[in-house]
CSV table of C-alpha atoms in Angstrom, one decimal:
chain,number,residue,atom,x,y,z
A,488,UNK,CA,40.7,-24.8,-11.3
A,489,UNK,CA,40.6,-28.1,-13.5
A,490,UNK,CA,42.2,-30.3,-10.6
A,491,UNK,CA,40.3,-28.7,-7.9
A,492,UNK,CA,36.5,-27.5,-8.5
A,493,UNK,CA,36.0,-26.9,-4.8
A,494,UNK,CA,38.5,-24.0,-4.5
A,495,UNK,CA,37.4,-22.6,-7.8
A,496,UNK,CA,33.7,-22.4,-6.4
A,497,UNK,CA,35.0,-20.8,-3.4
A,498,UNK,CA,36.8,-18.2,-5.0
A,499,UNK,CA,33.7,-17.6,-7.1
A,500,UNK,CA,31.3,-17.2,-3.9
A,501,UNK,CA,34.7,-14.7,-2.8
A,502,UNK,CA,34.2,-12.6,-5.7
A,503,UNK,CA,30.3,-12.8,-5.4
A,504,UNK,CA,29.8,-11.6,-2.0
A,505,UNK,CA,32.5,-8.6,-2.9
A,506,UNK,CA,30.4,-7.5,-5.5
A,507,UNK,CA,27.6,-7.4,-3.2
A,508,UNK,CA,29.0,-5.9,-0.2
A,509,UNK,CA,30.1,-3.0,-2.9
A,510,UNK,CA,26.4,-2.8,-4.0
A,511,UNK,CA,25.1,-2.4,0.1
A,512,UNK,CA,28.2,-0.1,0.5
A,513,UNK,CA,27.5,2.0,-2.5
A,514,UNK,CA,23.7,1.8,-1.9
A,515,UNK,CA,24.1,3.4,1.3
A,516,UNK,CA,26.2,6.3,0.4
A,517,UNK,CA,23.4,7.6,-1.9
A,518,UNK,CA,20.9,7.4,0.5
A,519,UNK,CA,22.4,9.5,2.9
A,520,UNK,CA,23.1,11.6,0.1
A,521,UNK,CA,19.6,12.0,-1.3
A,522,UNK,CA,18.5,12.6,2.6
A,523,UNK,CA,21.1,15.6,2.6
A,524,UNK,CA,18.9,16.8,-0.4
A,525,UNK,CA,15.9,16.4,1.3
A,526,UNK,CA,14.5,15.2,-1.6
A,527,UNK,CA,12.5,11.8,-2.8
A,528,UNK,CA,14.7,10.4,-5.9
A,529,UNK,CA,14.8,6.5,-7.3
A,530,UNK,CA,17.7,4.7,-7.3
A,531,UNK,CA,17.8,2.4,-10.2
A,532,UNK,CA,20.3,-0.2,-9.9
A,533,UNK,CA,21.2,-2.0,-13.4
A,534,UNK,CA,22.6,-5.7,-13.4
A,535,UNK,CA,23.2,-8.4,-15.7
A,536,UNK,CA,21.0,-11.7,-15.9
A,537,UNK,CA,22.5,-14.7,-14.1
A,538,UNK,CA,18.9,-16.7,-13.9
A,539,UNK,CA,18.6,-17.3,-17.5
A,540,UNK,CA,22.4,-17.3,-17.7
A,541,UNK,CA,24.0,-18.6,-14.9
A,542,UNK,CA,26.9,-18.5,-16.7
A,543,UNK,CA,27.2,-14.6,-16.5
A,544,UNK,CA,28.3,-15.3,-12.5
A,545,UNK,CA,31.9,-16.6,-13.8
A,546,UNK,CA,32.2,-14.2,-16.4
A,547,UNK,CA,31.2,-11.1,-14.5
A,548,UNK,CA,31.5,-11.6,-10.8
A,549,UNK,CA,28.1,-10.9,-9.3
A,550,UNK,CA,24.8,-13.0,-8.7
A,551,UNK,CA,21.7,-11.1,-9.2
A,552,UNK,CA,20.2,-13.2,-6.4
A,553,UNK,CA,22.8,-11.3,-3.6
A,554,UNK,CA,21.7,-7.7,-5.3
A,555,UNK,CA,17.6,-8.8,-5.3
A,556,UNK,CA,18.0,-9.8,-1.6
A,557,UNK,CA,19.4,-6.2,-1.1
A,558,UNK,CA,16.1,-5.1,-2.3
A,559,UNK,CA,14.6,-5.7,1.5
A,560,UNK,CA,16.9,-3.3,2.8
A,561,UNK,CA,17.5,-0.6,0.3
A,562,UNK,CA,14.3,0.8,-2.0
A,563,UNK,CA,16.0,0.8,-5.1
A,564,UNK,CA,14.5,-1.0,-8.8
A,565,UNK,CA,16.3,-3.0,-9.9
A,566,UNK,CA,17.0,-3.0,-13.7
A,567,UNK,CA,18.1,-6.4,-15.3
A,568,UNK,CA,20.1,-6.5,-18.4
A,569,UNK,CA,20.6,-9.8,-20.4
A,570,UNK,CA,24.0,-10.0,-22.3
A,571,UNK,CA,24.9,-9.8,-25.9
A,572,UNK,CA,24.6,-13.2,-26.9
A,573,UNK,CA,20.7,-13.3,-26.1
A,574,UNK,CA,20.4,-9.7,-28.0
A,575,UNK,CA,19.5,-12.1,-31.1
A,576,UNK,CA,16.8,-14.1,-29.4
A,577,UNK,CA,13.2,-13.6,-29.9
A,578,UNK,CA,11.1,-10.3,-28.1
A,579,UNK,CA,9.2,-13.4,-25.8
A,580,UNK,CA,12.3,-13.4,-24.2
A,581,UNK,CA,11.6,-10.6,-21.6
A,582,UNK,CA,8.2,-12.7,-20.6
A,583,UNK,CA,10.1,-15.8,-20.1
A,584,UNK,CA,12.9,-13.3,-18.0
A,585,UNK,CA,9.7,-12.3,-16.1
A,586,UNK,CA,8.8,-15.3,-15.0
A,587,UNK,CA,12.5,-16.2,-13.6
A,588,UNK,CA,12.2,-13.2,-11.5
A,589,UNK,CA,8.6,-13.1,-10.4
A,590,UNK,CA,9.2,-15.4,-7.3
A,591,UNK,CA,12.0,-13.3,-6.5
A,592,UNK,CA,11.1,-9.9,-6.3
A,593,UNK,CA,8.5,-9.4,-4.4
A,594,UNK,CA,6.9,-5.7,-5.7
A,595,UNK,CA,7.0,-6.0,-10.0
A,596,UNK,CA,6.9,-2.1,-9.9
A,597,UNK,CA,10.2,-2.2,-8.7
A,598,UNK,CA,11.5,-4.4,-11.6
A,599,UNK,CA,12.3,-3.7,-14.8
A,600,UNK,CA,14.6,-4.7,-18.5
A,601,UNK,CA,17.2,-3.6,-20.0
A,602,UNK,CA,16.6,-3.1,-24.2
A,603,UNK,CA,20.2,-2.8,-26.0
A,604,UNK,CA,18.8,-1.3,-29.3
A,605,UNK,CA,22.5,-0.8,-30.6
A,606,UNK,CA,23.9,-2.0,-34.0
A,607,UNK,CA,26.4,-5.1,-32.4
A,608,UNK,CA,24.3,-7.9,-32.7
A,609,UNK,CA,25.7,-11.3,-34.3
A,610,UNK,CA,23.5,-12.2,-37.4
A,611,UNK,CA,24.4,-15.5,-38.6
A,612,UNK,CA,22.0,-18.2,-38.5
A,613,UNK,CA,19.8,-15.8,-37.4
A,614,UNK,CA,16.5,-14.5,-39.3
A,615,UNK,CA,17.2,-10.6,-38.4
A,616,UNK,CA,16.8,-8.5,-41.3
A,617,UNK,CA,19.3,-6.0,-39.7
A,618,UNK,CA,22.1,-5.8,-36.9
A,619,UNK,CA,20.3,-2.8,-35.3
A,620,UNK,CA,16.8,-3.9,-33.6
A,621,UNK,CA,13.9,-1.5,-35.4
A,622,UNK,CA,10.6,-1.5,-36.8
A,623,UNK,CA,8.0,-4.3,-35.6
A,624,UNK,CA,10.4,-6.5,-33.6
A,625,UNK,CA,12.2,-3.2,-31.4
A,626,UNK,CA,8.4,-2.5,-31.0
A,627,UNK,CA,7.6,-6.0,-29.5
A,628,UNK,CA,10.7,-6.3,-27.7
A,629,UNK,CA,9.8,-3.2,-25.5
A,630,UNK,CA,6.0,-4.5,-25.1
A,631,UNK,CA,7.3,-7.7,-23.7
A,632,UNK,CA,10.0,-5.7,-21.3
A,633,UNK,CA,7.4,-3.0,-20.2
A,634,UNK,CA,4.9,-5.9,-19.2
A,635,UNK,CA,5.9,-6.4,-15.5
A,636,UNK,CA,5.8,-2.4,-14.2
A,637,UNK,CA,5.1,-0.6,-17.6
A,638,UNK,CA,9.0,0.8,-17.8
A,639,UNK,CA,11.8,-0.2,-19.7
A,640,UNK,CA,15.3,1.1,-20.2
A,641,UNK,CA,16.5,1.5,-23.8
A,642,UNK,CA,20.2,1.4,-24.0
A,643,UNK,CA,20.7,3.7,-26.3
A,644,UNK,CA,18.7,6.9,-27.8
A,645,UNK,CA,21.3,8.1,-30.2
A,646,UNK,CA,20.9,4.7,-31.6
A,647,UNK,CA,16.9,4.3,-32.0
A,648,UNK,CA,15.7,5.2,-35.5
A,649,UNK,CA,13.4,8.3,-35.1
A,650,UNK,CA,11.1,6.4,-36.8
A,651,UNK,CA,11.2,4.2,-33.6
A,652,UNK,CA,10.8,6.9,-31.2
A,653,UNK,CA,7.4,8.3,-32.1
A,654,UNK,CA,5.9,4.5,-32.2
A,655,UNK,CA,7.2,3.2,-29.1
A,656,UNK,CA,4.9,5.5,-27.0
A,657,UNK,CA,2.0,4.0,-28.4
A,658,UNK,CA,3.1,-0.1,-27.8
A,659,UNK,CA,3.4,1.1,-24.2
A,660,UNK,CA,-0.3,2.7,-24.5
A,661,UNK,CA,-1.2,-0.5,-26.3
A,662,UNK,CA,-2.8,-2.1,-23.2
A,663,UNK,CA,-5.7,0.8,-23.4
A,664,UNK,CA,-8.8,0.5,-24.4
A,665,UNK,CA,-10.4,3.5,-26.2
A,666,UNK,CA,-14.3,3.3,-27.5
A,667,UNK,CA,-16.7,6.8,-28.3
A,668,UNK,CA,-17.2,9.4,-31.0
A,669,UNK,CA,-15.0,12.8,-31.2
A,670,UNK,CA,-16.5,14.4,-28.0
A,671,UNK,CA,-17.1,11.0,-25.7
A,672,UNK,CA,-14.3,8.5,-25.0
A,673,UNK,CA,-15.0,5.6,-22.7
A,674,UNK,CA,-11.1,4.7,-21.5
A,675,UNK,CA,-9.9,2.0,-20.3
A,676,UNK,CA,-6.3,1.6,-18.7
A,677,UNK,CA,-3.8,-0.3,-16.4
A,678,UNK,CA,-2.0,2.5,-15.5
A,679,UNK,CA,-2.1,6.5,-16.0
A,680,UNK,CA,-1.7,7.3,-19.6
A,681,UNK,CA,-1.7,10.5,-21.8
A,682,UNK,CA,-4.3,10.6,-24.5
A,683,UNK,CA,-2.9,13.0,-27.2
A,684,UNK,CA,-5.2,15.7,-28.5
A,685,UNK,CA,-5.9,16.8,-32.1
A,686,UNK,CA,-7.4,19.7,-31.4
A,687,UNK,CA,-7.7,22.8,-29.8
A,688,UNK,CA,-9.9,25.1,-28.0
A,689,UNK,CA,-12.2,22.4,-25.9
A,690,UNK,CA,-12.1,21.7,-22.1
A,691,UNK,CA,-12.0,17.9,-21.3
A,692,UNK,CA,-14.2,16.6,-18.4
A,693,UNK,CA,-13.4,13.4,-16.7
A,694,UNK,CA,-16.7,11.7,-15.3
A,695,UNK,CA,-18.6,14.8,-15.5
A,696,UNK,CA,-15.9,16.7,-13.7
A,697,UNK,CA,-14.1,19.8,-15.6
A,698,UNK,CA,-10.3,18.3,-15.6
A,699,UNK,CA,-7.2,20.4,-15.4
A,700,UNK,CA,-4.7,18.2,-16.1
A,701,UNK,CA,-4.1,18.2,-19.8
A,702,UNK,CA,-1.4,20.5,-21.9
A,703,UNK,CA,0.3,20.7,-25.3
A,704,UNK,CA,0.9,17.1,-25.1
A,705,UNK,CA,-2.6,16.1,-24.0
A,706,UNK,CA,-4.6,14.2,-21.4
A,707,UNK,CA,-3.4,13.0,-18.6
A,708,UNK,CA,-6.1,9.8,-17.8
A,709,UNK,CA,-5.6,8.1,-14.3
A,710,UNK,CA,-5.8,4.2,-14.4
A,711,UNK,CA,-9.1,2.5,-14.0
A,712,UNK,CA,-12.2,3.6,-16.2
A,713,UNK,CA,-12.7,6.7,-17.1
A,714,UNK,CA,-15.6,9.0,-19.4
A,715,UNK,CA,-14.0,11.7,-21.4
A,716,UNK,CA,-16.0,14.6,-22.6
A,717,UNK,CA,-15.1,17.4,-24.2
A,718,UNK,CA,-17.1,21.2,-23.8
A,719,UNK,CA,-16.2,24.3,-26.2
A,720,UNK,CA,-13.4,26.3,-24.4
A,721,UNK,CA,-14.8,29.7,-23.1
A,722,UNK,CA,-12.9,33.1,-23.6
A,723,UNK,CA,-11.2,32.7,-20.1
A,724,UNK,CA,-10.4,28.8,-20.6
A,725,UNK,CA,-7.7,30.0,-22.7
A,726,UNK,CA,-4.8,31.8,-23.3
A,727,UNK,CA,-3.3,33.7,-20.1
A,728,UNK,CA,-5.9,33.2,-17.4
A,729,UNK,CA,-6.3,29.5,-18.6
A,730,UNK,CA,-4.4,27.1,-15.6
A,731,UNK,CA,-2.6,24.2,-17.0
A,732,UNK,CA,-1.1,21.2,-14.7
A,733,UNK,CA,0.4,18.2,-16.1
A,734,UNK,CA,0.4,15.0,-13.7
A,735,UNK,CA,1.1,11.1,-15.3
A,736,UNK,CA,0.7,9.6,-11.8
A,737,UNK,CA,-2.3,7.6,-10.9
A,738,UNK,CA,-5.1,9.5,-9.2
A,739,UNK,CA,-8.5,9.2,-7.7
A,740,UNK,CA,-11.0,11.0,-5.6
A,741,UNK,CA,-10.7,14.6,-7.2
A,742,UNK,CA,-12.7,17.4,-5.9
A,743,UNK,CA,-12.9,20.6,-6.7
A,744,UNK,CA,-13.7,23.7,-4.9
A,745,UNK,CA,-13.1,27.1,-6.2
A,746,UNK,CA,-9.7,27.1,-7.7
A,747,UNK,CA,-8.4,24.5,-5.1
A,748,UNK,CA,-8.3,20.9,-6.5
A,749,UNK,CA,-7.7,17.9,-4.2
A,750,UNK,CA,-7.2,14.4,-5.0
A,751,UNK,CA,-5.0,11.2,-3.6
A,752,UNK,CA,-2.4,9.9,-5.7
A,753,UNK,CA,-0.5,6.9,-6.0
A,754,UNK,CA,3.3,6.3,-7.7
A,755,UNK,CA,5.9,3.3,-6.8
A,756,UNK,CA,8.3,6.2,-7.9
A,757,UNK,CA,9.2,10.2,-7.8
A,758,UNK,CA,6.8,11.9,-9.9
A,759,UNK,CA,6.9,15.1,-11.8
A,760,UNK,CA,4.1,18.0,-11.5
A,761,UNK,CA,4.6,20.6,-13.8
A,762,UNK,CA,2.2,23.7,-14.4
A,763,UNK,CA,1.6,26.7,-16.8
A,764,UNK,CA,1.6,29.2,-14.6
A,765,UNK,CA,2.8,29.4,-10.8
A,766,UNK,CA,-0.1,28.2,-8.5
A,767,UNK,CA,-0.5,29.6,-5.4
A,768,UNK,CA,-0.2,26.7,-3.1
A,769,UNK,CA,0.4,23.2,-3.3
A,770,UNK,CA,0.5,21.0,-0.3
A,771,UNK,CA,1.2,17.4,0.1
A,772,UNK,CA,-0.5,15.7,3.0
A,773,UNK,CA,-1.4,19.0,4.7
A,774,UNK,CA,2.5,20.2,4.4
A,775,UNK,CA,3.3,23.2,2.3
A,776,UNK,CA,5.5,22.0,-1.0
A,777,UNK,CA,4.6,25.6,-3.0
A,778,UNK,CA,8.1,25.8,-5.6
A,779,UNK,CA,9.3,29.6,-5.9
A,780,UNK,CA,7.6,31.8,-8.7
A,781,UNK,CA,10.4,30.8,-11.2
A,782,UNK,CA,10.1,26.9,-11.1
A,783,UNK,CA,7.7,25.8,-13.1
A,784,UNK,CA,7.0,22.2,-11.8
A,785,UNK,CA,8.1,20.3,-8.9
A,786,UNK,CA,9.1,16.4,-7.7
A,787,UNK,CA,6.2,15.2,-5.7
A,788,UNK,CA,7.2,11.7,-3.2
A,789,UNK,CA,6.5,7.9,-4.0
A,790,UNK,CA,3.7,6.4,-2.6
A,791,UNK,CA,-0.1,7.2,-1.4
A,792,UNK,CA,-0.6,10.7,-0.1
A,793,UNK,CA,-3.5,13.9,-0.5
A,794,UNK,CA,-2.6,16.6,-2.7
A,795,UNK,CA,-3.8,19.8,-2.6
A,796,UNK,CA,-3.4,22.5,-5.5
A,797,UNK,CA,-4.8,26.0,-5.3
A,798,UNK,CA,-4.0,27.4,-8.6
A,799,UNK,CA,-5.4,31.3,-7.5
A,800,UNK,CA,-6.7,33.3,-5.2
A,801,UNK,CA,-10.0,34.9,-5.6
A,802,UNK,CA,-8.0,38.2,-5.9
A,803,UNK,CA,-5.3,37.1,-7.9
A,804,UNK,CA,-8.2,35.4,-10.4
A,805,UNK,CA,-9.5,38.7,-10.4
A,806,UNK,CA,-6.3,40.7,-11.1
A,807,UNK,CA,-5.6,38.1,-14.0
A,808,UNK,CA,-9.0,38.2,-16.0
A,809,UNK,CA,-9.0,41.9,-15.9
A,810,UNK,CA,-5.6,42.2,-16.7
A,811,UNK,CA,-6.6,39.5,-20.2
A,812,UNK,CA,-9.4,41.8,-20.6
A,813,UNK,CA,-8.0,44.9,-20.5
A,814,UNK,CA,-4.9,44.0,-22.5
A,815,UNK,CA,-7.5,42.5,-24.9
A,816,UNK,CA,-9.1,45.8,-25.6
A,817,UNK,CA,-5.9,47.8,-25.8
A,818,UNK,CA,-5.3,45.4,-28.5
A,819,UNK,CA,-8.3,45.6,-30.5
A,820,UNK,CA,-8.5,49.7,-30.1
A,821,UNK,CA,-4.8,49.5,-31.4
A,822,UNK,CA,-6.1,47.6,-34.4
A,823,UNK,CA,-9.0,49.5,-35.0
A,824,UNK,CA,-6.9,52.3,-35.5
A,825,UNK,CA,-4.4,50.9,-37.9
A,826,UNK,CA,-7.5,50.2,-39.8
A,827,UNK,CA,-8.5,53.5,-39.6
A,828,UNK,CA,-5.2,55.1,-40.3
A,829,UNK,CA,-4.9,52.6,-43.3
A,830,UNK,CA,-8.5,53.9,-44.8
A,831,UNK,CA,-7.8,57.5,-43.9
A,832,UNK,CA,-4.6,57.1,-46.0
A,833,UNK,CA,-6.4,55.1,-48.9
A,834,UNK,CA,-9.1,57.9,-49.1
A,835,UNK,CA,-6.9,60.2,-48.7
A,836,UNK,CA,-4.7,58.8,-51.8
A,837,UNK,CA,-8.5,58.1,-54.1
A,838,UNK,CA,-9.6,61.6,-53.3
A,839,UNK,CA,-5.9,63.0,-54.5
């Protein structure tokens, strides 16, 4: 290879294009597979930098340039990972990666970075306090990789501190903007967040509409501006008859009518509906995408489309408040009478 550069280059480009037609063949195995399943799931498709180091094309065989101009053809993300001697450099680095593949990719929801947050990191002549990336600079590192499509990939969770793990959903909140007292928020956000709660027993209203997406982990808030309000929960906002749906996509244009909500949505990928009880219908651009009564959430597609989710019928509402009421009472007649039983037997026992 010393005497003859040419023939090494070649057998480079050999080993390049090998790599990639893997990549197209691999790519379109899965595809067919996932239209088997009938169902819409990402592909995320995870290589190593060869911008910043071009050197990473002799080393490992592949040009990230031959896999990004597979992104026309096949819908995959594409996950970049940079190699273990840059895991020392400063968080910044995942801007400056940024703007290497900016030009090149042409849709920045469909590219994201690779965090190695494992303890193999060389330390000398460095000014890292530890060989594991924690605390303030893991935090940084993931705000500068989630910049481009808010994701990030850390490599791996049985080696993040705890610690770490309840912080680093709040650097990827940190570009929202929250002002208001504790029952009006004015919120301001990039893309769809959840806004934890710290109490119980309220309804929130977004924009003067009563919202029903919101659980045990909060709020979901849609990107854009939005007013939150809260209102004291009623007997029937809670507990059994209460309807709870949880949805992080971005969404606009809710309406409600009855106990049918409609509203268009928008996600570069899958996204996850899940709700406390069964609803009774839920259709997705007019087609019929109810899950069976044991499933308790459902994949909805990528992309724009109307959603429709009637949580009850009239008749079903009815059977369920009734059924809350009644069982209420039963409840509160079977501890009336253990109170009673309980002073019958303590006047019972003064009298004796």
């Amino acid at each position: 290879w010393k005497r003859n550069p040419e023939a090494f280059q070649a057998f480079l480009d050999f080993r390049t294009s090998m790599t990639r037609d893997l990549h197209a063949d691999f790519l379109e195995v899965i595809e067919g597979a996932i239209r088997e399943k009938g169902k819409d799931m990402e592909i995320i498709v995870t290589a190593m930098d060869t911008l910043a180091h071009p050197e990473i094309v002799e080393d490992c065989g592949i040009d990230i340039r031959d896999v990004i101009a597979l992104m026309d053809a096949h819908p995959f993300t594409l996950q970049v990972e940079d190699p273990a001697r840059s895991w020392s450099g400063l968080p910044s680095r995942y801007a400056d990666y940024f703007e290497l593949y900016k030009p090149l990719v042409k849709d920045p929801s469909r590219l994201m970075f690779d965090i190695n947050c494992i303890p193999d990191r060389d330390l000398p002549g460095t000014v890292l306090p530890s060989a594991l990336a924690t605390g303030t600079e893991l935090a940084t590192t993931l705000y500068y990789a989630a910049r481009p499509s808010g994701r990030a990939a850390i490599y791996s969770e049985s080696t993040v501190l705890p610690t770490d793990i309840d912080l680093l959903s709040y650097v990827l909140g940190s570009d929202v903007t929250i002002e208001g007292t504790r029952t009006a928020f004015d919120i301001e956000a990039r893309r769809p967040v959840t806004l934890f709660l710290g109490r119980s027993g309220v309804v929130p209203f977004i924009n003067g509409v009563k919202w029903p997406f919101f659980g045990q982990r909060g709020v979901s808030i849609p990107a854009g501006r939005s007013r939150l309000t809260f209102k004291k929960a009623g007997v029937l906002d809670q507990g059994g008859t209460a309807f709870r749906i949880t949805f992080n996509g971005n969404f606009s244009d809710l309406k409600s009518s009855g106990n049918a909500f409609i509203l268009k949505y928008d996600s570069p990928t899958p996204i996850p509906l899940t709700f406390s009880r069964p609803p009774e219908k839920i259709y997705v651009d007019r087609e019929n995408r109810t899950p069976s009564l044991d499933r308790a959430g459902l994949i909805l597609p990528r992309g724009r489309h109307d959603l429709e989710i009637v949580t009850e019928t009239p008749a079903v509402r009815a059977v369920n408040v009734l059924g809350y009421l009644s069982s209420s009472l039963f409840y509160l007649l079977g501890l009336g009478a253990v109170f009673l039983l309980a002073g019958m037997y303590i006047s019972a026992k003064v009298k004796k």
